[in-house]
Amino acid sequence: MSVFKVFDIAGSGMSAQMLRLNTIASNLANADTIATNENDVYQARHPIFETVMQAQGGNSDDVATVRVREIMQEQTMAIPQYRPNHPLANDEGFVFSPAIDSIAEMADMISASRSYQNNIEVLSTVKEMTLRTLQMGQG
Amino acid sequence: MPVNFNNAFGIHDDALLLFERRTQLLSENIANADTPNYKARDIDFNAVLQRAKNDSVKMRTTNKSHISLAQQAYSNDVQYREVQQSAADGNTVDTQKEKAAFAENAMRYQLSMNIMSRKIKGLKTAFRGE
C-alpha cells in the first residue's frame, strides 16, 4: 500500500528541513563570534539536499525521498575590526568576525520552517485518509 | 437481480489505487521542494480516466501471483510536470500548486471512500433483508 510510503517521504523531508534549521541556528548563534586569527573565524554552514530514488521490488514504482548530501562551509573572507583594547586582538590590534548575513539567514529560516510545515500537513492529511480507509463500511 | 461483486464498487476501487499513487507522488514533490535538480512528477488523472473509459478489453487476474494491470499501468502514467517558472538550481516544484493538487487529490480519495462505504452499507442492508 503506497500510502504508507508517504510517511517515509514526508519524514525524510522533515528531517532534512530540521537539519537546515539547525545549521541556520548555528550560523545565527555564531554571527558575533570573534577570533584573533583570520583563519579561525566561524564559516556559515549550509546543507545540500539530494533526492534518493529508492526502487521498489516488483513493480516499477520508485520512492523519492530527501537526504542531506553534505554540509558545505562557506569560504568568505572574515571581516577585520580594529579594536586594540579587545582581549582577543592580535598584535596589530585587529579582531576578526565572521561574514554572516543575518537577514539572509532569517529569510532562509522562514523558508525552512514553511517547508517543514508543508510536510507536516501532508502527514496529517494522509493519516486522516488512512484512518478513514480502515473504517470503511463500518457504522 | 443478481449481485455482481466485481462491479459493486464501479470505478471507485480502481480510482482509489490511482489516488493512492498520486498521494505518494505529490508528497514526494512537497518533500523535495528545496532539493536542487529535482523534477516534479504527477499523473494526469483525466487522461487515465479517459483511457479507462475507452478500454473495453480488461485483463483478468485468475491467480494470486498475477499482477493487476491497473497497478502497473499507473507507473507508466507518471510524467514530469511542465515547468512554469524555472529555478536556478534546476528544481521544478511549485509548492503552492503541489499543495493545491494534494488537497484536490485527498478530496477525491475521500469521495471515492465515502461512496464505497455507502455501497457496503447498502449491500449489508440488502443481505439482512430488513
PDB file of C-alpha atoms in Angstrom:
ATOM      1  CA  MET A   1       0.000   0.000   0.000  1.00  0.00           C
ATOM      2  CA  SER A   2       1.748   3.107  -1.241  1.00  0.00           C
ATOM      3  CA  VAL A   3       0.084   5.415   1.281  1.00  0.00           C
ATOM      4  CA  PHE A   4       2.404   4.102   3.979  1.00  0.00           C
ATOM      5  CA  LYS A   5       5.429   5.174   1.917  1.00  0.00           C
ATOM      6  CA  VAL A   6       4.225   8.752   2.336  1.00  0.00           C
ATOM      7  CA  PHE A   7       5.226   8.577   5.993  1.00  0.00           C
ATOM      8  CA  ASP A   8       8.812   7.822   4.926  1.00  0.00           C
ATOM      9  CA  ILE A   9       8.791  10.528   2.262  1.00  0.00           C
ATOM     10  CA  ALA A  10       7.379  13.310   4.429  1.00  0.00           C
ATOM     11  CA  GLY A  11       9.536  12.119   7.332  1.00  0.00           C
ATOM     12  CA  SER A  12      12.704  12.398   5.250  1.00  0.00           C
ATOM     13  CA  GLY A  13      11.643  15.884   4.156  1.00  0.00           C
ATOM     14  CA  MET A  14      11.047  16.924   7.764  1.00  0.00           C
ATOM     15  CA  SER A  15      14.399  15.617   8.935  1.00  0.00           C
ATOM     16  CA  ALA A  16      16.223  17.388   6.082  1.00  0.00           C
ATOM     17  CA  GLN A  17      14.454  20.670   6.850  1.00  0.00           C
ATOM     18  CA  MET A  18      15.200  20.244  10.550  1.00  0.00           C
ATOM     19  CA  LEU A  19      18.902  19.877   9.766  1.00  0.00           C
ATOM     20  CA  ARG A  20      18.663  23.017   7.660  1.00  0.00           C
ATOM     21  CA  LEU A  21      17.097  24.827  10.643  1.00  0.00           C
ATOM     22  CA  ASN A  22      19.925  23.530  12.830  1.00  0.00           C
ATOM     23  CA  THR A  23      22.615  24.944  10.553  1.00  0.00           C
ATOM     24  CA  ILE A  24      20.758  28.275  10.396  1.00  0.00           C
ATOM     25  CA  ALA A  25      20.650  28.317  14.200  1.00  0.00           C
ATOM     26  CA  SER A  26      24.414  27.665  14.311  1.00  0.00           C
ATOM     27  CA  ASN A  27      25.060  30.428  11.812  1.00  0.00           C
ATOM     28  CA  LEU A  28      22.930  32.948  13.689  1.00  0.00           C
ATOM     29  CA  ALA A  29      24.331  31.953  17.069  1.00  0.00           C
ATOM     30  CA  ASN A  30      27.899  32.408  15.807  1.00  0.00           C
ATOM     31  CA  ALA A  31      27.250  35.639  13.907  1.00  0.00           C
ATOM     32  CA  ASP A  32      29.129  37.635  16.550  1.00  0.00           C
ATOM     33  CA  THR A  33      31.807  35.123  17.487  1.00  0.00           C
ATOM     34  CA  ILE A  34      35.129  36.902  17.320  1.00  0.00           C
ATOM     35  CA  ALA A  35      38.514  35.321  16.660  1.00  0.00           C
ATOM     36  CA  THR A  36      42.109  36.538  16.862  1.00  0.00           C
ATOM     37  CA  ASN A  37      43.196  34.710  13.741  1.00  0.00           C
ATOM     38  CA  GLU A  38      41.587  35.243  10.360  1.00  0.00           C
ATOM     39  CA  ASN A  39      41.522  31.512   9.680  1.00  0.00           C
ATOM     40  CA  ASP A  40      39.835  30.577  12.962  1.00  0.00           C
ATOM     41  CA  VAL A  41      36.704  32.568  12.190  1.00  0.00           C
ATOM     42  CA  TYR A  42      33.434  30.642  12.044  1.00  0.00           C
ATOM     43  CA  GLN A  43      32.218  29.962   8.488  1.00  0.00           C
ATOM     44  CA  ALA A  44      28.487  29.771   7.720  1.00  0.00           C
ATOM     45  CA  ARG A  45      27.257  26.235   7.088  1.00  0.00           C
ATOM     46  CA  HIS A  46      24.624  25.226   4.548  1.00  0.00           C
ATOM     47  CA  PRO A  47      23.176  21.758   3.904  1.00  0.00           C
ATOM     48  CA  ILE A  48      22.976  20.431   0.335  1.00  0.00           C
ATOM     49  CA  PHE A  49      19.842  18.395  -0.290  1.00  0.00           C
ATOM     50  CA  GLU A  50      19.701  15.409  -2.580  1.00  0.00           C
ATOM     51  CA  THR A  51      16.898  13.193  -3.876  1.00  0.00           C
ATOM     52  CA  VAL A  52      17.164   9.495  -3.096  1.00  0.00           C
ATOM     53  CA  MET A  53      15.315   7.288  -5.567  1.00  0.00           C
ATOM     54  CA  GLN A  54      14.509   4.012  -3.894  1.00  0.00           C
ATOM     55  CA  ALA A  55      13.455   1.397  -6.418  1.00  0.00           C
ATOM     56  CA  GLN A  56      10.729  -0.869  -5.079  1.00  0.00           C
ATOM     57  CA  GLY A  57      10.902  -4.567  -5.795  1.00  0.00           C
ATOM     58  CA  GLY A  58       8.349  -5.994  -8.220  1.00  0.00           C
ATOM     59  CA  ASN A  59       6.600  -3.118  -9.926  1.00  0.00           C
ATOM     60  CA  SER A  60       8.471  -0.054 -11.108  1.00  0.00           C
ATOM     61  CA  ASP A  61       7.086   2.394  -8.553  1.00  0.00           C
ATOM     62  CA  ASP A  62      10.036   4.179  -7.060  1.00  0.00           C
ATOM     63  CA  VAL A  63      10.026   6.381  -3.987  1.00  0.00           C
ATOM     64  CA  ALA A  64      11.760   9.762  -3.990  1.00  0.00           C
ATOM     65  CA  THR A  65      12.905  10.726  -0.505  1.00  0.00           C
ATOM     66  CA  VAL A  66      15.248  13.532   0.527  1.00  0.00           C
ATOM     67  CA  ARG A  67      18.528  13.402   2.349  1.00  0.00           C
ATOM     68  CA  VAL A  68      21.267  15.849   3.180  1.00  0.00           C
ATOM     69  CA  ARG A  69      24.223  15.010   0.960  1.00  0.00           C
ATOM     70  CA  GLU A  70      26.708  17.180   2.795  1.00  0.00           C
ATOM     71  CA  ILE A  71      27.015  20.325   4.845  1.00  0.00           C
ATOM     72  CA  MET A  72      29.044  22.903   2.948  1.00  0.00           C
ATOM     73  CA  GLN A  73      31.042  25.602   4.671  1.00  0.00           C
ATOM     74  CA  GLU A  74      31.099  28.989   3.052  1.00  0.00           C
ATOM     75  CA  GLN A  75      34.513  30.332   2.113  1.00  0.00           C
ATOM     76  CA  THR A  76      34.002  34.001   2.849  1.00  0.00           C
ATOM     77  CA  MET A  77      36.581  36.481   3.984  1.00  0.00           C
ATOM     78  CA  ALA A  78      36.438  37.358   7.676  1.00  0.00           C
ATOM     79  CA  ILE A  79      35.700  40.972   8.497  1.00  0.00           C
ATOM     80  CA  PRO A  80      38.591  42.650  10.332  1.00  0.00           C
ATOM     81  CA  GLN A  81      37.693  45.117  13.060  1.00  0.00           C
ATOM     82  CA  TYR A  82      40.171  47.480  14.647  1.00  0.00           C
ATOM     83  CA  ARG A  83      39.639  47.036  18.385  1.00  0.00           C
ATOM     84  CA  PRO A  84      43.039  47.372  20.044  1.00  0.00           C
ATOM     85  CA  ASN A  85      41.588  47.155  23.567  1.00  0.00           C
ATOM     86  CA  HIS A  86      39.837  43.844  22.937  1.00  0.00           C
ATOM     87  CA  PRO A  87      41.471  40.963  24.868  1.00  0.00           C
ATOM     88  CA  LEU A  88      41.453  38.826  21.698  1.00  0.00           C
ATOM     89  CA  ALA A  89      43.034  41.494  19.482  1.00  0.00           C
ATOM     90  CA  ASN A  90      46.140  40.445  17.567  1.00  0.00           C
ATOM     91  CA  ASP A  91      49.455  42.312  17.524  1.00  0.00           C
ATOM     92  CA  GLU A  92      48.148  44.895  15.072  1.00  0.00           C
ATOM     93  CA  GLY A  93      45.022  45.483  17.169  1.00  0.00           C
ATOM     94  CA  PHE A  94      42.554  43.634  14.920  1.00  0.00           C
ATOM     95  CA  VAL A  95      39.881  41.072  15.765  1.00  0.00           C
ATOM     96  CA  PHE A  96      38.040  39.093  13.082  1.00  0.00           C
ATOM     97  CA  SER A  97      34.323  38.460  12.908  1.00  0.00           C
ATOM     98  CA  PRO A  98      32.512  36.071  10.500  1.00  0.00           C
ATOM     99  CA  ALA A  99      30.797  37.483   7.402  1.00  0.00           C
ATOM    100  CA  ILE A 100      27.359  36.070   8.207  1.00  0.00           C
ATOM    101  CA  ASP A 101      24.354  37.716   6.585  1.00  0.00           C
ATOM    102  CA  SER A 102      21.836  37.554   9.430  1.00  0.00           C
ATOM    103  CA  ILE A 103      18.962  38.782   7.293  1.00  0.00           C
ATOM    104  CA  ALA A 104      19.573  36.121   4.627  1.00  0.00           C
ATOM    105  CA  GLU A 105      19.767  33.513   7.384  1.00  0.00           C
ATOM    106  CA  MET A 106      16.431  34.680   8.830  1.00  0.00           C
ATOM    107  CA  ALA A 107      14.808  34.507   5.399  1.00  0.00           C
ATOM    108  CA  ASP A 108      16.243  31.024   4.945  1.00  0.00           C
ATOM    109  CA  MET A 109      14.824  30.087   8.343  1.00  0.00           C
ATOM    110  CA  ILE A 110      11.315  31.147   7.334  1.00  0.00           C
ATOM    111  CA  SER A 111      11.627  29.157   4.104  1.00  0.00           C
ATOM    112  CA  ALA A 112      12.814  26.057   6.002  1.00  0.00           C
ATOM    113  CA  SER A 113      10.028  26.312   8.552  1.00  0.00           C
ATOM    114  CA  ARG A 114       7.389  26.676   5.808  1.00  0.00           C
ATOM    115  CA  SER A 115       8.714  23.590   4.052  1.00  0.00           C
ATOM    116  CA  TYR A 116       8.656  21.721   7.360  1.00  0.00           C
ATOM    117  CA  GLN A 117       5.028  22.751   7.890  1.00  0.00           C
ATOM    118  CA  ASN A 118       4.111  21.566   4.391  1.00  0.00           C
ATOM    119  CA  ASN A 119       5.483  18.128   5.183  1.00  0.00           C
ATOM    120  CA  ILE A 120       3.540  18.018   8.452  1.00  0.00           C
ATOM    121  CA  GLU A 121       0.349  18.936   6.608  1.00  0.00           C
ATOM    122  CA  VAL A 122       0.943  16.102   4.155  1.00  0.00           C
ATOM    123  CA  LEU A 123       1.466  13.702   7.044  1.00  0.00           C
ATOM    124  CA  SER A 124      -1.678  14.665   8.909  1.00  0.00           C
ATOM    125  CA  THR A 125      -3.799  14.538   5.752  1.00  0.00           C
ATOM    126  CA  VAL A 126      -2.503  11.082   4.878  1.00  0.00           C
ATOM    127  CA  LYS A 127      -3.019   9.892   8.442  1.00  0.00           C
ATOM    128  CA  GLU A 128      -6.628  11.029   8.268  1.00  0.00           C
ATOM    129  CA  MET A 129      -7.101   9.299   4.901  1.00  0.00           C
ATOM    130  CA  THR A 130      -5.598   6.057   6.171  1.00  0.00           C
ATOM    131  CA  LEU A 131      -7.714   6.014   9.317  1.00  0.00           C
ATOM    132  CA  ARG A 132     -10.846   6.583   7.258  1.00  0.00           C
ATOM    133  CA  THR A 133      -9.869   3.775   4.907  1.00  0.00           C
ATOM    134  CA  LEU A 134      -9.550   1.433   7.858  1.00  0.00           C
ATOM    135  CA  GLN A 135     -13.060   2.357   8.978  1.00  0.00           C
ATOM    136  CA  MET A 136     -14.615   1.804   5.555  1.00  0.00           C
ATOM    137  CA  GLY A 137     -18.041   0.191   5.708  1.00  0.00           C
ATOM    138  CA  GLN A 138     -18.319   0.435   9.478  1.00  0.00           C
ATOM    139  CA  GLY A 139     -21.010   2.218  11.444  1.00  0.00           C
TER     140      GLY A 139
ATOM    141  CA  MET B   1     -31.444  -9.041  -9.594  1.00  0.00           C
ATOM    142  CA  PRO B   2     -28.081 -10.806  -9.487  1.00  0.00           C
ATOM    143  CA  VAL B   3     -25.496  -9.064  -7.360  1.00  0.00           C
ATOM    144  CA  ASN B   4     -22.098  -8.900  -9.020  1.00  0.00           C
ATOM    145  CA  PHE B   5     -19.402  -8.136  -6.519  1.00  0.00           C
ATOM    146  CA  ASN B   6     -16.882  -7.318  -9.249  1.00  0.00           C
ATOM    147  CA  ASN B   7     -18.945  -4.333 -10.284  1.00  0.00           C
ATOM    148  CA  ALA B   8     -20.292  -3.390  -6.876  1.00  0.00           C
ATOM    149  CA  PHE B   9     -17.867  -0.520  -6.439  1.00  0.00           C
ATOM    150  CA  GLY B  10     -17.857   0.748 -10.021  1.00  0.00           C
ATOM    151  CA  ILE B  11     -14.654   2.580 -10.844  1.00  0.00           C
ATOM    152  CA  HIS B  12     -14.031   3.583  -7.263  1.00  0.00           C
ATOM    153  CA  ASP B  13     -11.835   0.691  -6.155  1.00  0.00           C
ATOM    154  CA  ASP B  14      -9.554   1.272  -9.171  1.00  0.00           C
ATOM    155  CA  ALA B  15      -9.700   5.012  -8.582  1.00  0.00           C
ATOM    156  CA  LEU B  16      -8.502   4.569  -5.007  1.00  0.00           C
ATOM    157  CA  LEU B  17      -5.336   2.880  -6.313  1.00  0.00           C
ATOM    158  CA  LEU B  18      -4.696   5.825  -8.586  1.00  0.00           C
ATOM    159  CA  PHE B  19      -5.343   8.380  -5.831  1.00  0.00           C
ATOM    160  CA  GLU B  20      -3.010   6.478  -3.548  1.00  0.00           C
ATOM    161  CA  ARG B  21      -0.240   6.591  -6.136  1.00  0.00           C
ATOM    162  CA  ARG B  22      -0.863  10.283  -6.706  1.00  0.00           C
ATOM    163  CA  THR B  23      -0.759  10.963  -2.971  1.00  0.00           C
ATOM    164  CA  GLN B  24       2.692   9.419  -2.931  1.00  0.00           C
ATOM    165  CA  LEU B  25       3.936  11.400  -5.946  1.00  0.00           C
ATOM    166  CA  LEU B  26       2.616  14.721  -4.654  1.00  0.00           C
ATOM    167  CA  SER B  27       4.082  14.167  -1.205  1.00  0.00           C
ATOM    168  CA  GLU B  28       7.420  13.416  -2.886  1.00  0.00           C
ATOM    169  CA  ASN B  29       7.177  16.743  -4.700  1.00  0.00           C
ATOM    170  CA  ILE B  30       6.424  18.600  -1.463  1.00  0.00           C
ATOM    171  CA  ALA B  31       9.235  16.837   0.421  1.00  0.00           C
ATOM    172  CA  ASN B  32      11.682  17.661  -2.394  1.00  0.00           C
ATOM    173  CA  ALA B  33      10.578  21.292  -2.720  1.00  0.00           C
ATOM    174  CA  ASP B  34      14.095  22.520  -1.826  1.00  0.00           C
ATOM    175  CA  THR B  35      16.183  19.802  -3.474  1.00  0.00           C
ATOM    176  CA  PRO B  36      18.413  21.009  -6.333  1.00  0.00           C
ATOM    177  CA  ASN B  37      17.695  19.383  -9.725  1.00  0.00           C
ATOM    178  CA  TYR B  38      14.565  17.587  -8.507  1.00  0.00           C
ATOM    179  CA  LYS B  39      11.883  17.379 -11.212  1.00  0.00           C
ATOM    180  CA  ALA B  40       8.275  17.366 -10.015  1.00  0.00           C
ATOM    181  CA  ARG B  41       6.188  14.366 -11.117  1.00  0.00           C
ATOM    182  CA  ASP B  42       2.475  13.715 -11.331  1.00  0.00           C
ATOM    183  CA  ILE B  43      -0.178  11.579 -13.012  1.00  0.00           C
ATOM    184  CA  ASP B  44      -2.754  13.182 -15.310  1.00  0.00           C
ATOM    185  CA  PHE B  45      -5.976  11.990 -13.674  1.00  0.00           C
ATOM    186  CA  ASN B  46      -8.213  12.931 -16.608  1.00  0.00           C
ATOM    187  CA  ALA B  47      -6.010  11.072 -19.115  1.00  0.00           C
ATOM    188  CA  VAL B  48      -6.142   7.886 -17.033  1.00  0.00           C
ATOM    189  CA  LEU B  49      -9.899   8.222 -16.583  1.00  0.00           C
ATOM    190  CA  GLN B  50     -10.375   8.726 -20.307  1.00  0.00           C
ATOM    191  CA  ARG B  51      -8.314   5.662 -21.091  1.00  0.00           C
ATOM    192  CA  ALA B  52     -10.195   3.588 -18.547  1.00  0.00           C
ATOM    193  CA  LYS B  53     -13.447   4.619 -20.240  1.00  0.00           C
ATOM    194  CA  ASN B  54     -12.168   3.589 -23.666  1.00  0.00           C
ATOM    195  CA  ASP B  55     -10.636   0.327 -22.524  1.00  0.00           C
ATOM    196  CA  SER B  56     -13.235  -2.292 -23.329  1.00  0.00           C
ATOM    197  CA  VAL B  57     -10.838  -5.221 -23.033  1.00  0.00           C
ATOM    198  CA  LYS B  58      -9.767  -5.894 -19.464  1.00  0.00           C
ATOM    199  CA  MET B  59      -7.207  -8.376 -18.209  1.00  0.00           C
ATOM    200  CA  ARG B  60      -8.412 -10.735 -15.548  1.00  0.00           C
ATOM    201  CA  THR B  61      -6.239 -11.925 -12.705  1.00  0.00           C
ATOM    202  CA  THR B  62      -7.048 -15.549 -12.014  1.00  0.00           C
ATOM    203  CA  ASN B  63      -4.124 -16.304  -9.747  1.00  0.00           C
ATOM    204  CA  LYS B  64      -2.791 -14.614  -6.644  1.00  0.00           C
ATOM    205  CA  SER B  65       0.651 -14.157  -8.226  1.00  0.00           C
ATOM    206  CA  HIS B  66      -0.744 -12.289 -11.215  1.00  0.00           C
ATOM    207  CA  ILE B  67      -0.067  -8.593 -11.167  1.00  0.00           C
ATOM    208  CA  SER B  68      -3.126  -6.491 -11.803  1.00  0.00           C
ATOM    209  CA  LEU B  69      -2.835  -4.398 -14.940  1.00  0.00           C
ATOM    210  CA  ALA B  70      -4.209  -1.311 -13.236  1.00  0.00           C
ATOM    211  CA  GLN B  71      -1.361  -1.163 -10.745  1.00  0.00           C
ATOM    212  CA  GLN B  72       1.300  -1.410 -13.427  1.00  0.00           C
ATOM    213  CA  ALA B  73      -0.409   0.978 -15.790  1.00  0.00           C
ATOM    214  CA  TYR B  74      -0.217   3.860 -13.328  1.00  0.00           C
ATOM    215  CA  SER B  75       3.570   3.539 -13.184  1.00  0.00           C
ATOM    216  CA  ASN B  76       3.698   4.305 -16.889  1.00  0.00           C
ATOM    217  CA  ASP B  77       1.400   7.292 -16.423  1.00  0.00           C
ATOM    218  CA  VAL B  78       3.860   9.112 -14.196  1.00  0.00           C
ATOM    219  CA  GLN B  79       5.064  12.206 -16.002  1.00  0.00           C
ATOM    220  CA  TYR B  80       7.284  15.152 -15.233  1.00  0.00           C
ATOM    221  CA  ARG B  81       5.433  18.372 -14.618  1.00  0.00           C
ATOM    222  CA  GLU B  82       5.719  21.161 -17.153  1.00  0.00           C
ATOM    223  CA  VAL B  83       7.886  23.978 -15.872  1.00  0.00           C
ATOM    224  CA  GLN B  84       6.105  27.288 -15.388  1.00  0.00           C
ATOM    225  CA  GLN B  85       8.995  29.131 -13.847  1.00  0.00           C
ATOM    226  CA  SER B  86      12.400  27.534 -13.710  1.00  0.00           C
ATOM    227  CA  ALA B  87      14.563  27.839 -10.645  1.00  0.00           C
ATOM    228  CA  ALA B  88      18.281  28.474 -10.823  1.00  0.00           C
ATOM    229  CA  ASP B  89      19.019  25.205  -9.011  1.00  0.00           C
ATOM    230  CA  GLY B  90      17.072  23.103 -11.547  1.00  0.00           C
ATOM    231  CA  ASN B  91      14.181  22.364  -9.188  1.00  0.00           C
ATOM    232  CA  THR B  92      10.730  22.393 -10.827  1.00  0.00           C
ATOM    233  CA  VAL B  93       8.490  22.136  -7.753  1.00  0.00           C
ATOM    234  CA  ASP B  94       5.856  24.850  -7.354  1.00  0.00           C
ATOM    235  CA  THR B  95       4.899  24.308  -3.715  1.00  0.00           C
ATOM    236  CA  GLN B  96       1.593  26.156  -3.960  1.00  0.00           C
ATOM    237  CA  LYS B  97       0.486  24.124  -6.955  1.00  0.00           C
ATOM    238  CA  GLU B  98       1.580  20.886  -5.353  1.00  0.00           C
ATOM    239  CA  LYS B  99      -0.341  21.705  -2.181  1.00  0.00           C
ATOM    240  CA  ALA B 100      -3.461  22.517  -4.185  1.00  0.00           C
ATOM    241  CA  ALA B 101      -3.111  19.288  -6.170  1.00  0.00           C
ATOM    242  CA  PHE B 102      -2.552  17.350  -2.951  1.00  0.00           C
ATOM    243  CA  ALA B 103      -5.702  18.803  -1.373  1.00  0.00           C
ATOM    244  CA  GLU B 104      -7.717  18.056  -4.510  1.00  0.00           C
ATOM    245  CA  ASN B 105      -6.402  14.508  -4.615  1.00  0.00           C
ATOM    246  CA  ALA B 106      -7.242  13.960  -0.942  1.00  0.00           C
ATOM    247  CA  MET B 107     -10.803  15.208  -1.569  1.00  0.00           C
ATOM    248  CA  ARG B 108     -11.237  12.837  -4.498  1.00  0.00           C
ATOM    249  CA  TYR B 109      -9.881   9.995  -2.380  1.00  0.00           C
ATOM    250  CA  GLN B 110     -12.387  10.724   0.380  1.00  0.00           C
ATOM    251  CA  LEU B 111     -15.209  10.978  -2.136  1.00  0.00           C
ATOM    252  CA  SER B 112     -14.421   7.532  -3.532  1.00  0.00           C
ATOM    253  CA  MET B 113     -14.056   6.227   0.026  1.00  0.00           C
ATOM    254  CA  ASN B 114     -17.440   7.610   1.042  1.00  0.00           C
ATOM    255  CA  ILE B 115     -19.150   6.139  -1.997  1.00  0.00           C
ATOM    256  CA  MET B 116     -17.603   2.731  -1.355  1.00  0.00           C
ATOM    257  CA  SER B 117     -18.603   2.951   2.284  1.00  0.00           C
ATOM    258  CA  ARG B 118     -22.186   3.652   1.295  1.00  0.00           C
ATOM    259  CA  LYS B 119     -22.208   0.794  -1.201  1.00  0.00           C
ATOM    260  CA  ILE B 120     -21.042  -1.564   1.533  1.00  0.00           C
ATOM    261  CA  LYS B 121     -23.798  -0.276   3.796  1.00  0.00           C
ATOM    262  CA  GLY B 122     -26.329  -0.794   1.017  1.00  0.00           C
ATOM    263  CA  LEU B 123     -25.166  -4.353   0.420  1.00  0.00           C
ATOM    264  CA  LYS B 124     -25.316  -5.096   4.145  1.00  0.00           C
ATOM    265  CA  THR B 125     -28.901  -3.843   4.304  1.00  0.00           C
ATOM    266  CA  ALA B 126     -29.769  -5.988   1.308  1.00  0.00           C
ATOM    267  CA  PHE B 127     -28.317  -9.094   2.979  1.00  0.00           C
ATOM    268  CA  ARG B 128     -30.246  -8.563   6.183  1.00  0.00           C
ATOM    269  CA  GLY B 129     -33.462  -8.087   4.241  1.00  0.00           C
ATOM    270  CA  GLU B 130     -34.926  -5.876   6.916  1.00  0.00           C
TER     271      GLU B 130
END
